[in-house]
mmCIF file of C-alpha atoms and ligand atoms in Angstrom:
data_model
loop_
_atom_site.group_PDB
_atom_site.id
_atom_site.type_symbol
_atom_site.label_atom_id
_atom_site.label_comp_id
_atom_site.label_asym_id
_atom_site.label_seq_id
_atom_site.Cartn_x
_atom_site.Cartn_y
_atom_site.Cartn_z
ATOM 1 C CA MET A 1 -5.817 -15.906 7.589
ATOM 2 C CA ILE A 2 -2.428 -14.757 8.405
ATOM 3 C CA ASP A 3 -2.083 -14.053 12.456
ATOM 4 C CA LEU A 4 1.681 -13.008 14.000
ATOM 5 C CA LYS A 5 1.805 -12.726 17.400
ATOM 6 C CA GLU A 6 4.436 -10.758 19.651
ATOM 7 C CA VAL A 7 6.852 -11.476 16.792
ATOM 8 C CA THR A 8 10.499 -10.641 18.008
ATOM 9 C CA LYS A 9 13.326 -11.398 15.489
ATOM 10 C CA THR A 10 16.512 -11.262 16.681
ATOM 11 C CA TYR A 11 20.144 -11.554 14.216
ATOM 12 C CA ARG A 12 23.134 -12.448 16.236
ATOM 13 C CA THR A 13 26.755 -10.538 14.336
ATOM 14 C CA LYS A 14 30.059 -10.645 14.844
ATOM 15 C CA THR A 15 29.309 -7.156 16.145
ATOM 16 C CA GLY A 16 25.679 -7.434 18.573
ATOM 17 C CA SER A 17 22.461 -8.350 18.224
ATOM 18 C CA ILE A 18 20.298 -6.533 16.000
ATOM 19 C CA THR A 19 16.318 -6.867 16.828
ATOM 20 C CA ALA A 20 14.812 -6.314 13.080
ATOM 21 C CA LEU A 21 11.078 -7.233 14.198
ATOM 22 C CA ASP A 22 10.137 -6.018 18.249
ATOM 23 C CA ASN A 23 7.559 -7.454 19.681
ATOM 24 C CA ILE A 24 5.238 -7.663 15.983
ATOM 25 C CA SER A 25 1.259 -8.538 16.472
ATOM 26 C CA LEU A 26 -0.306 -8.756 13.205
ATOM 27 C CA SER A 27 -3.748 -10.096 11.459
ATOM 28 C CA VAL A 28 -4.512 -10.182 7.677
ATOM 29 C CA LYS A 29 -8.316 -11.495 7.209
ATOM 30 C CA SER A 30 -8.790 -13.272 4.453
ATOM 31 C CA GLY A 31 -9.021 -11.968 0.474
ATOM 32 C CA GLU A 32 -8.057 -8.648 2.254
ATOM 33 C CA ILE A 33 -4.998 -6.651 0.586
ATOM 34 C CA MET A 34 -2.447 -5.982 3.297
ATOM 35 C CA GLY A 35 0.615 -3.652 3.011
ATOM 36 C CA ILE A 36 3.150 -3.296 5.489
ATOM 37 C CA ILE A 37 5.407 0.524 4.567
ATOM 38 C CA GLY A 38 8.592 1.219 5.843
ATOM 39 C CA THR A 39 11.688 2.881 4.859
ATOM 40 C CA SER A 40 14.993 1.169 4.584
ATOM 41 C CA GLY A 41 15.780 -1.368 7.260
ATOM 42 C CA ALA A 42 12.923 -1.169 8.955
ATOM 43 C CA GLY A 43 12.316 -4.926 8.986
ATOM 44 C CA LYS A 44 9.706 -4.975 6.287
ATOM 45 C CA SER A 45 12.007 -8.712 4.779
ATOM 46 C CA THR A 46 12.259 -9.977 8.273
ATOM 47 C CA LEU A 47 8.433 -9.907 8.706
ATOM 48 C CA ILE A 48 7.075 -10.834 6.010
ATOM 49 C CA ARG A 49 9.948 -13.910 5.515
ATOM 50 C CA CYS A 50 8.483 -14.417 9.318
ATOM 51 C CA VAL A 51 5.322 -15.361 7.317
ATOM 52 C CA ASN A 52 6.361 -18.202 5.942
ATOM 53 C CA LEU A 53 9.654 -19.204 8.125
ATOM 54 C CA LEU A 54 12.299 -18.490 5.770
ATOM 55 C CA GLU A 55 13.225 -16.646 8.900
ATOM 56 C CA ARG A 56 12.256 -18.323 11.957
ATOM 57 C CA PRO A 57 11.173 -15.730 14.824
ATOM 58 C CA SER A 58 13.144 -15.595 17.924
ATOM 59 C CA LYS A 59 9.715 -15.246 20.121
ATOM 60 C CA GLY A 60 6.353 -15.305 19.346
ATOM 61 C CA HIS A 61 3.927 -17.517 16.916
ATOM 62 C CA VAL A 62 2.879 -17.806 13.171
ATOM 63 C CA LYS A 63 -0.541 -19.022 12.946
ATOM 64 C CA VAL A 64 -1.137 -19.185 8.893
ATOM 65 C CA ASP A 65 -4.486 -20.258 7.625
ATOM 66 C CA GLY A 66 -5.018 -21.178 11.309
ATOM 67 C CA GLN A 67 -2.065 -23.847 11.353
ATOM 68 C CA SER A 68 0.989 -22.543 13.739
ATOM 69 C CA LEU A 69 3.369 -22.800 11.066
ATOM 70 C CA CYS A 70 6.442 -22.709 14.848
ATOM 71 C CA ASP A 71 5.102 -26.103 15.811
ATOM 72 C CA LEU A 72 5.638 -28.023 12.633
ATOM 73 C CA SER A 73 8.170 -30.554 11.647
ATOM 74 C CA PRO A 74 10.127 -29.680 8.501
ATOM 75 C CA SER A 75 8.182 -31.988 6.405
ATOM 76 C CA ALA A 76 5.151 -30.848 7.438
ATOM 77 C CA LEU A 77 6.468 -27.594 7.505
ATOM 78 C CA ARG A 78 7.267 -27.448 3.442
ATOM 79 C CA THR A 79 4.097 -28.925 2.699
ATOM 80 C CA SER A 80 2.686 -25.899 4.679
ATOM 81 C CA ARG A 81 4.839 -23.495 2.567
ATOM 82 C CA ARG A 82 3.089 -24.615 -0.616
ATOM 83 C CA HIS A 83 -0.226 -22.823 0.270
ATOM 84 C CA ILE A 84 1.887 -19.600 1.214
ATOM 85 C CA GLY A 85 3.192 -17.881 -2.608
ATOM 86 C CA MET A 86 5.829 -15.642 -2.056
ATOM 87 C CA ILE A 87 7.211 -13.258 -5.575
ATOM 88 C CA PHE A 88 10.344 -10.932 -4.983
ATOM 89 C CA GLN A 89 11.722 -7.571 -6.056
ATOM 90 C CA HIS A 90 14.089 -9.181 -8.545
ATOM 91 C CA PHE A 91 11.818 -12.121 -9.627
ATOM 92 C CA ASN A 92 14.296 -14.490 -8.841
ATOM 93 C CA LEU A 93 13.563 -17.238 -12.101
ATOM 94 C CA LEU A 94 15.463 -20.192 -13.583
ATOM 95 C CA SER A 95 17.598 -18.258 -16.367
ATOM 96 C CA LEU A 96 18.634 -21.954 -17.828
ATOM 97 C CA ARG A 97 14.511 -22.831 -17.898
ATOM 98 C CA THR A 98 11.639 -21.482 -20.120
ATOM 99 C CA VAL A 99 9.251 -19.483 -18.711
ATOM 100 C CA PHE A 100 6.844 -22.938 -19.293
ATOM 101 C CA ASP A 101 8.663 -24.959 -17.407
ATOM 102 C CA ASN A 102 9.625 -22.224 -14.672
ATOM 103 C CA ILE A 103 6.026 -22.142 -13.180
ATOM 104 C CA ALA A 104 6.031 -26.021 -13.499
ATOM 105 C CA PHE A 105 9.175 -26.369 -11.332
ATOM 106 C CA PRO A 106 6.645 -25.673 -8.224
ATOM 107 C CA LEU A 107 4.417 -28.647 -9.583
ATOM 108 C CA GLU A 108 7.011 -31.184 -11.074
ATOM 109 C CA LEU A 109 8.154 -31.160 -6.787
ATOM 110 C CA THR A 110 5.181 -32.534 -6.132
ATOM 111 C CA GLY A 111 5.414 -35.609 -8.561
ATOM 112 C CA MET A 112 1.837 -34.295 -10.427
ATOM 113 C CA SER A 113 1.748 -35.917 -14.199
ATOM 114 C CA LYS A 114 3.024 -34.546 -17.028
ATOM 115 C CA ASP A 115 -0.417 -34.213 -18.237
ATOM 116 C CA ASP A 116 -1.901 -31.815 -15.488
ATOM 117 C CA ILE A 117 1.006 -29.841 -15.504
ATOM 118 C CA HIS A 118 0.687 -28.852 -19.072
ATOM 119 C CA GLN A 119 -2.586 -28.254 -18.672
ATOM 120 C CA LYS A 120 -2.015 -26.535 -15.106
ATOM 121 C CA VAL A 121 0.530 -23.878 -16.284
ATOM 122 C CA THR A 122 -1.305 -23.217 -19.710
ATOM 123 C CA SER A 123 -4.067 -21.654 -17.256
ATOM 124 C CA LEU A 124 -1.871 -20.105 -15.172
ATOM 125 C CA LEU A 125 -0.413 -18.646 -18.415
ATOM 126 C CA ASP A 126 -3.780 -17.393 -20.042
ATOM 127 C CA LEU A 127 -4.182 -16.095 -15.665
ATOM 128 C CA VAL A 128 -0.835 -14.207 -16.426
ATOM 129 C CA GLY A 129 -1.349 -12.705 -19.179
ATOM 130 C CA LEU A 130 1.355 -14.342 -21.476
ATOM 131 C CA GLU A 131 -0.207 -17.105 -23.486
ATOM 132 C CA ASN A 132 2.076 -17.273 -26.111
ATOM 133 C CA ARG A 133 5.402 -16.897 -23.954
ATOM 134 C CA GLY A 134 5.587 -20.004 -22.882
ATOM 135 C CA GLN A 135 8.670 -21.485 -25.103
ATOM 136 C CA HIS A 136 10.719 -17.660 -24.359
ATOM 137 C CA TYR A 137 13.938 -17.840 -21.829
ATOM 138 C CA PRO A 138 13.460 -15.368 -18.652
ATOM 139 C CA SER A 139 16.211 -13.384 -20.700
ATOM 140 C CA GLU A 140 13.421 -12.374 -23.473
ATOM 141 C CA LEU A 141 10.814 -11.018 -20.906
ATOM 142 C CA SER A 142 10.466 -7.215 -19.994
ATOM 143 C CA GLY A 143 10.636 -6.922 -16.052
ATOM 144 C CA GLY A 144 6.929 -6.720 -15.942
ATOM 145 C CA GLN A 145 6.690 -9.927 -17.931
ATOM 146 C CA LYS A 146 9.011 -11.706 -15.528
ATOM 147 C CA GLN A 147 6.903 -10.566 -12.578
ATOM 148 C CA ARG A 148 4.404 -11.830 -14.514
ATOM 149 C CA VAL A 149 5.934 -15.921 -14.651
ATOM 150 C CA ALA A 150 7.441 -14.989 -11.002
ATOM 151 C CA ILE A 151 3.118 -14.413 -10.305
ATOM 152 C CA ALA A 152 1.763 -17.725 -12.204
ATOM 153 C CA ARG A 153 5.342 -19.763 -10.525
ATOM 154 C CA ALA A 154 3.741 -18.642 -6.919
ATOM 155 C CA LEU A 155 -0.001 -19.281 -8.294
ATOM 156 C CA ALA A 156 1.274 -23.121 -9.525
ATOM 157 C CA GLY A 157 0.511 -23.969 -5.501
ATOM 158 C CA ASP A 158 -3.006 -23.175 -5.427
ATOM 159 C CA PRO A 159 -1.885 -20.802 -2.471
ATOM 160 C CA LYS A 160 -3.990 -19.083 0.103
ATOM 161 C CA VAL A 161 -1.399 -16.441 0.862
ATOM 162 C CA LEU A 162 0.619 -14.847 -1.652
ATOM 163 C CA LEU A 163 3.781 -12.823 -0.366
ATOM 164 C CA CYS A 164 4.931 -10.184 -1.961
ATOM 165 C CA ASP A 165 8.665 -8.467 -1.191
ATOM 166 C CA GLU A 166 8.525 -5.284 -3.005
ATOM 167 C CA ALA A 167 6.922 -6.863 -6.375
ATOM 168 C CA THR A 168 6.868 -3.677 -9.068
ATOM 169 C CA SER A 169 10.456 -1.972 -6.832
ATOM 170 C CA ALA A 170 11.988 -2.760 -10.035
ATOM 171 C CA LEU A 171 9.465 -1.726 -12.435
ATOM 172 C CA ASP A 172 8.937 1.614 -14.190
ATOM 173 C CA PRO A 173 5.832 3.423 -12.421
ATOM 174 C CA GLN A 174 3.311 1.806 -15.482
ATOM 175 C CA THR A 175 4.361 -1.156 -15.713
ATOM 176 C CA SER A 176 4.574 -1.322 -11.663
ATOM 177 C CA LEU A 177 0.559 0.141 -11.629
ATOM 178 C CA SER A 178 -0.321 -3.176 -14.795
ATOM 179 C CA ILE A 179 1.932 -5.606 -11.453
ATOM 180 C CA LEU A 180 -1.039 -4.165 -8.811
ATOM 181 C CA ASN A 181 -3.572 -4.645 -11.658
ATOM 182 C CA LEU A 182 -3.010 -7.941 -11.649
ATOM 183 C CA LEU A 183 -2.673 -8.856 -8.145
ATOM 184 C CA GLU A 184 -5.638 -7.038 -7.272
ATOM 185 C CA GLN A 185 -7.566 -9.074 -10.126
ATOM 186 C CA ILE A 186 -6.115 -12.604 -8.841
ATOM 187 C CA ARG A 187 -7.084 -11.214 -5.594
ATOM 188 C CA ASP A 188 -11.091 -10.769 -6.471
ATOM 189 C CA GLN A 189 -11.049 -14.358 -8.949
ATOM 190 C CA LEU A 190 -9.017 -16.561 -6.535
ATOM 191 C CA GLY A 191 -10.005 -15.078 -3.101
ATOM 192 C CA ILE A 192 -6.154 -15.166 -1.865
ATOM 193 C CA THR A 193 -4.806 -13.311 0.804
ATOM 194 C CA ILE A 194 -1.976 -10.726 -0.154
ATOM 195 C CA LEU A 195 0.197 -9.475 2.012
ATOM 196 C CA LEU A 196 2.692 -6.855 0.629
ATOM 197 C CA ILE A 197 5.427 -4.748 1.242
ATOM 198 C CA THR A 198 6.613 -1.605 -0.057
ATOM 199 C CA HIS A 199 8.944 1.608 0.477
ATOM 200 C CA ASP A 200 6.366 2.970 -2.507
ATOM 201 C CA MET A 201 3.162 5.005 -0.946
ATOM 202 C CA GLN A 202 1.452 4.415 -4.531
ATOM 203 C CA VAL A 203 1.421 0.798 -4.163
ATOM 204 C CA ILE A 204 -0.855 1.112 -0.499
ATOM 205 C CA LYS A 205 -2.866 3.692 -2.350
ATOM 206 C CA HIS A 206 -3.421 1.503 -5.594
ATOM 207 C CA ILE A 207 -4.333 -2.323 -4.318
ATOM 208 C CA CYS A 208 -4.226 -1.899 -0.377
ATOM 209 C CA ASP A 209 -7.296 -2.389 2.136
ATOM 210 C CA ARG A 210 -5.200 -2.121 5.043
ATOM 211 C CA VAL A 211 -1.516 -0.667 5.698
ATOM 212 C CA ALA A 212 0.822 -0.705 8.667
ATOM 213 C CA ILE A 213 3.756 1.361 8.723
ATOM 214 C CA LEU A 214 6.769 -0.766 10.204
ATOM 215 C CA GLU A 215 9.397 1.242 11.543
ATOM 216 C CA HIS A 216 12.802 0.389 13.825
ATOM 217 C CA GLY A 217 11.047 -3.000 13.886
ATOM 218 C CA LYS A 218 7.736 -1.626 14.874
ATOM 219 C CA ILE A 219 4.196 -1.325 13.879
ATOM 220 C CA ILE A 220 3.675 2.668 14.862
ATOM 221 C CA GLU A 221 0.499 2.737 12.824
ATOM 222 C CA GLU A 222 -2.457 0.649 11.756
ATOM 223 C CA ASN A 223 -5.585 1.644 9.605
ATOM 224 C CA THR A 224 -7.610 1.027 6.605
ATOM 225 C CA VAL A 225 -6.042 2.774 3.685
ATOM 226 C CA ALA A 226 -9.077 5.583 3.114
ATOM 227 C CA GLU A 227 -8.837 6.208 6.968
ATOM 228 C CA PHE A 228 -4.829 6.463 6.490
ATOM 229 C CA PHE A 229 -4.827 9.071 4.390
ATOM 230 C CA THR A 230 -6.839 11.367 6.333
ATOM 231 C CA ALA A 231 -6.382 10.492 9.805
ATOM 232 C CA ALA A 232 -2.706 10.175 9.659
ATOM 233 C CA LYS A 233 -1.320 10.150 13.504
ATOM 234 C CA THR A 234 2.566 9.744 13.148
ATOM 235 C CA ASP A 235 4.962 12.200 11.759
ATOM 236 C CA ILE A 236 6.394 9.103 9.503
ATOM 237 C CA ALA A 237 3.015 8.742 8.138
ATOM 238 C CA LYS A 238 1.835 11.844 7.093
ATOM 239 C CA GLU A 239 5.475 11.818 5.480
ATOM 240 C CA PHE A 240 4.917 8.980 3.776
ATOM 241 C CA ILE A 241 0.915 10.445 2.575
ATOM 242 C CA ALA A 242 2.835 13.919 1.082
ATOM 243 C CA SER A 243 5.118 11.818 -0.825
ATOM 244 C CA SER A 244 2.350 10.341 -2.564
ATOM 245 C CA ILE A 245 -0.611 13.268 -2.587
ATOM 246 C CA ARG A 246 -0.005 16.605 -3.606
ATOM 247 C CA GLN A 247 -1.596 18.317 -0.597
ATOM 248 C CA ASP A 248 0.486 21.423 0.139
ATOM 249 C CA LEU A 249 0.312 25.172 -0.858
ATOM 250 C CA PRO A 250 2.407 26.103 -3.797
ATOM 251 C CA LYS A 251 5.760 27.068 -2.044
ATOM 252 C CA GLU A 252 4.980 31.554 -3.586
ATOM 253 C CA LEU A 253 2.177 31.046 -0.913
ATOM 254 C CA ALA A 254 3.016 29.467 1.434
ATOM 255 C CA GLN A 255 6.010 32.030 2.046
ATOM 256 C CA ARG A 256 3.137 34.354 2.048
ATOM 257 C CA LEU A 257 0.577 32.327 5.341
ATOM 258 C CA GLN A 258 0.685 34.128 8.040
ATOM 259 C CA THR A 259 0.144 32.535 11.678
ATOM 260 C CA GLU A 260 -1.815 35.693 13.054
ATOM 261 C CA SER A 261 -5.258 36.579 11.393
ATOM 262 C CA THR A 262 -5.483 40.882 11.212
ATOM 263 C CA ASP A 263 -7.988 42.882 9.354
ATOM 264 C CA LYS A 264 -6.355 42.523 6.255
ATOM 265 C CA ASN A 265 -5.901 38.993 6.229
ATOM 266 C CA ALA A 266 -8.484 35.873 5.882
ATOM 267 C CA PRO A 267 -7.897 32.227 6.753
ATOM 268 C CA VAL A 268 -6.558 29.756 4.672
ATOM 269 C CA ILE A 269 -8.544 25.999 5.230
ATOM 270 C CA ARG A 270 -7.048 23.395 3.576
ATOM 271 C CA LEU A 271 -10.493 20.435 3.311
ATOM 272 C CA TRP A 272 -10.397 16.997 2.364
ATOM 273 C CA PHE A 273 -13.663 15.745 0.608
ATOM 274 C CA HIS A 274 -14.758 11.594 0.482
ATOM 275 C CA ASP A 275 -16.982 10.288 -1.850
ATOM 276 C CA GLU A 276 -20.104 11.720 -2.138
ATOM 277 C CA SER A 277 -18.787 14.790 -1.154
ATOM 278 C CA THR A 278 -16.505 14.918 -4.175
ATOM 279 C CA SER A 279 -19.315 15.327 -6.291
ATOM 280 C CA GLN A 280 -21.369 17.704 -4.758
ATOM 281 C CA PRO A 281 -21.085 21.565 -4.875
ATOM 282 C CA ILE A 282 -20.420 21.875 -2.272
ATOM 283 C CA ILE A 283 -17.942 25.301 -1.788
ATOM 284 C CA ALA A 284 -20.492 27.481 -4.016
ATOM 285 C CA GLY A 285 -23.138 26.472 -1.516
ATOM 286 C CA THR A 286 -21.183 27.336 1.234
ATOM 287 C CA CYS A 287 -20.741 30.947 -0.190
ATOM 288 C CA GLN A 288 -24.738 31.390 -1.431
ATOM 289 C CA ARG A 289 -25.740 30.205 2.874
ATOM 290 C CA PHE A 290 -23.078 32.450 4.524
ATOM 291 C CA HIS A 291 -22.237 34.787 2.713
ATOM 292 C CA VAL A 292 -18.740 34.142 2.104
ATOM 293 C CA ASP A 293 -16.463 34.310 -0.900
ATOM 294 C CA ILE A 294 -13.641 31.089 -1.273
ATOM 295 C CA ASN A 295 -11.057 30.993 -3.170
ATOM 296 C CA ILE A 296 -9.887 28.045 -4.451
ATOM 297 C CA LEU A 297 -6.079 28.120 -3.561
ATOM 298 C CA GLN A 298 -5.079 24.511 -4.605
ATOM 299 C CA ALA A 299 -7.239 21.720 -5.438
ATOM 300 C CA ASN A 300 -6.616 17.932 -6.573
ATOM 301 C CA LEU A 301 -8.602 15.036 -7.037
ATOM 302 C CA GLU A 302 -6.622 11.357 -6.134
ATOM 303 C CA TYR A 303 -8.363 7.848 -6.338
ATOM 304 C CA ILE A 304 -7.302 6.374 -2.939
ATOM 305 C CA HIS A 305 -8.279 2.405 -3.392
ATOM 306 C CA HIS A 306 -10.418 3.419 -6.412
ATOM 307 C CA ARG A 307 -12.199 5.815 -3.840
ATOM 308 C CA PRO A 308 -12.155 9.838 -5.429
ATOM 309 C CA VAL A 309 -10.743 12.179 -2.497
ATOM 310 C CA GLY A 310 -10.122 15.550 -2.927
ATOM 311 C CA ILE A 311 -7.948 17.765 -1.503
ATOM 312 C CA MET A 312 -8.389 21.320 -1.822
ATOM 313 C CA ILE A 313 -7.342 24.434 -0.381
ATOM 314 C CA ILE A 314 -9.105 27.757 0.150
ATOM 315 C CA LYS A 315 -8.717 31.087 2.024
ATOM 316 C CA ILE A 316 -12.226 32.151 2.807
ATOM 317 C CA GLU A 317 -13.397 35.862 3.186
ATOM 318 C CA GLY A 318 -16.028 37.406 4.562
ATOM 319 C CA GLU A 319 -17.765 38.556 8.379
ATOM 320 C CA ASP A 320 -16.039 37.019 11.392
ATOM 321 C CA ASP A 321 -18.846 35.436 12.415
ATOM 322 C CA ASN A 322 -19.935 34.176 9.080
ATOM 323 C CA ILE A 323 -16.393 32.579 7.812
ATOM 324 C CA ASN A 324 -17.114 30.824 11.168
ATOM 325 C CA ASN A 325 -20.201 29.257 10.555
ATOM 326 C CA ALA A 326 -19.384 28.027 7.332
ATOM 327 C CA ILE A 327 -16.288 26.315 9.116
ATOM 328 C CA LYS A 328 -18.704 24.649 11.627
ATOM 329 C CA HIS A 329 -20.680 23.781 8.491
ATOM 330 C CA LEU A 330 -17.982 22.450 6.529
ATOM 331 C CA LYS A 331 -16.755 20.554 9.342
ATOM 332 C CA ALA A 332 -21.069 18.673 9.865
ATOM 333 C CA LEU A 333 -20.459 17.692 6.297
ATOM 334 C CA GLU A 334 -18.028 15.318 7.349
ATOM 335 C CA ILE A 335 -15.350 17.468 5.389
ATOM 336 C CA LYS A 336 -11.661 17.043 7.232
ATOM 337 C CA THR A 337 -10.955 20.834 7.516
ATOM 338 C CA GLU A 338 -7.488 22.168 8.816
ATOM 339 C CA GLN A 339 -6.513 25.215 9.549
ATOM 340 C CA LEU A 340 -3.411 26.402 7.746
ATOM 341 C CA GLY A 341 -2.997 29.843 8.575
ATOM 342 C CA TYR A 342 -3.983 33.139 7.268
ATOM 343 C CA ILE A 343 -2.845 35.238 4.144
ATOM 344 C CA THR A 344 -3.233 38.500 3.535
ATOM 345 C CA HIS A 345 -6.571 39.594 1.345
ATOM 346 C CA HIS A 346 -5.787 39.502 -3.155
ATOM 347 C CA VAL A 347 -3.288 37.268 -3.174
ATOM 348 C CA ILE A 348 -3.831 35.540 -6.191
HETATM 349 N N1 ATP B 1 20.156 -12.219 7.789
HETATM 350 C C1 ATP B 1 20.415 -10.455 8.604
HETATM 351 N N2 ATP B 1 21.600 -10.922 9.214
HETATM 352 C C2 ATP B 1 21.906 -9.389 10.494
HETATM 353 N N3 ATP B 1 21.177 -8.674 10.381
HETATM 354 C C3 ATP B 1 19.920 -8.616 9.298
HETATM 355 C C4 ATP B 1 19.923 -9.201 8.509
HETATM 356 N N4 ATP B 1 18.767 -9.279 7.253
HETATM 357 C C5 ATP B 1 18.832 -8.379 7.970
HETATM 358 N N5 ATP B 1 19.248 -7.989 8.968
HETATM 359 C C6 ATP B 1 19.215 -6.188 9.422
HETATM 360 O O1 ATP B 1 18.046 -6.604 10.067
HETATM 361 C C7 ATP B 1 17.046 -4.929 10.003
HETATM 362 C C8 ATP B 1 16.204 -5.137 9.113
HETATM 363 O O2 ATP B 1 16.070 -5.905 7.722
HETATM 364 P P1 ATP B 1 14.602 -6.023 6.123
HETATM 365 O O3 ATP B 1 15.633 -6.659 5.746
HETATM 366 O O4 ATP B 1 14.246 -6.786 7.433
HETATM 367 O O5 ATP B 1 14.735 -4.396 6.178
HETATM 368 P P2 ATP B 1 13.784 -3.877 4.955
HETATM 369 O O6 ATP B 1 12.893 -2.897 5.265
HETATM 370 O O7 ATP B 1 13.475 -5.295 4.335
HETATM 371 O O8 ATP B 1 14.837 -2.937 3.963
HETATM 372 P P3 ATP B 1 15.054 -2.687 2.917
HETATM 373 O O9 ATP B 1 13.734 -1.529 2.884
HETATM 374 O O10 ATP B 1 16.096 -1.942 2.590
HETATM 375 O O11 ATP B 1 14.986 -3.396 1.972
HETATM 376 C C9 ATP B 1 18.484 -4.119 8.930
HETATM 377 O O12 ATP B 1 19.504 -3.453 10.288
HETATM 378 C C10 ATP B 1 18.859 -5.143 8.526
HETATM 379 O O13 ATP B 1 21.185 -4.408 8.906
HETATM 380 MG MG1 MG B 2 13.721 -5.560 2.112
#
């Protein structure tokens, strides 16, 4: 649905040129929610603005729904853009217009009749949960409600694609979650393709099917969200994950980790469970079968894209051969294992 091919964007400034995007290729499938995450200045806004040509790429091609946007005449581009909705961090509502009139605005530009506009806006207000707010002004709404209005307005042109530039960054965590749920509901109900950019891993974790990391204008890693959390490759990806999931030992225990095995310590292993393995008695089963003792040092169950992922840090004690066999067994169950070091016996 969205195809960027070798897109480069260079800004010319008084002091020289800045390459904000450096040879980016990216595809988003129809009905998919794709997230782009990156630190400030990575090029996220530039990237999303290149999708509807609010910024024209210096090089490369942009295709949306099979149409090559860079080749269109200005008027054909205006028509195409109606099928690409966009929402922003600061909502960008017209403060002198009511909620109803904000949503009606793009429809008025298409010359739609008053009756049709009324019907359309009423159903959009319903969809975003603002049935009784049509006659209010933006200043009378909360941040979450303002973003709902912006979403309704973005959907007015029946877009196939919705672009979200940090759409939840100005909202508190709970409101942010309700907006993410609304976006997901819209994708499920209307089949819209969503491309969103964020610096917040919670957003990726909550609704994205796939994620790409943008750094200095390049995509340095791209994966499904489920794979991304357990098989991140780059340090930046690992930092993003660490910012959103508790996966390390508490400080008190981390300080006591040793790097060498001795007869006074035992291996400390981090396990990542997925889906079915989160609900099986794997630890008890491993203890019984391999005659080892397992102490849980830290445990956490997270939902990543509605799928459970368990992270557990354990200490395994017993005969060396038994410990090795127990670890082999866990690996064979497709539980990702990482050895963090060793810790002395009877530590807790
Ligand atoms: N209109 C412009 N003219 C010149 N340079 C620009 C322009 N817009 C962005 N840049 C530069 O391009 C780079 C990428 O900016 P961009 O706004 O895309 O980053 P971002 O990832 O969205 O950052 P943030 O998270 O802070 O919003 C930055 O170095 C920025 O200074
Ligand atoms: Mg930005």
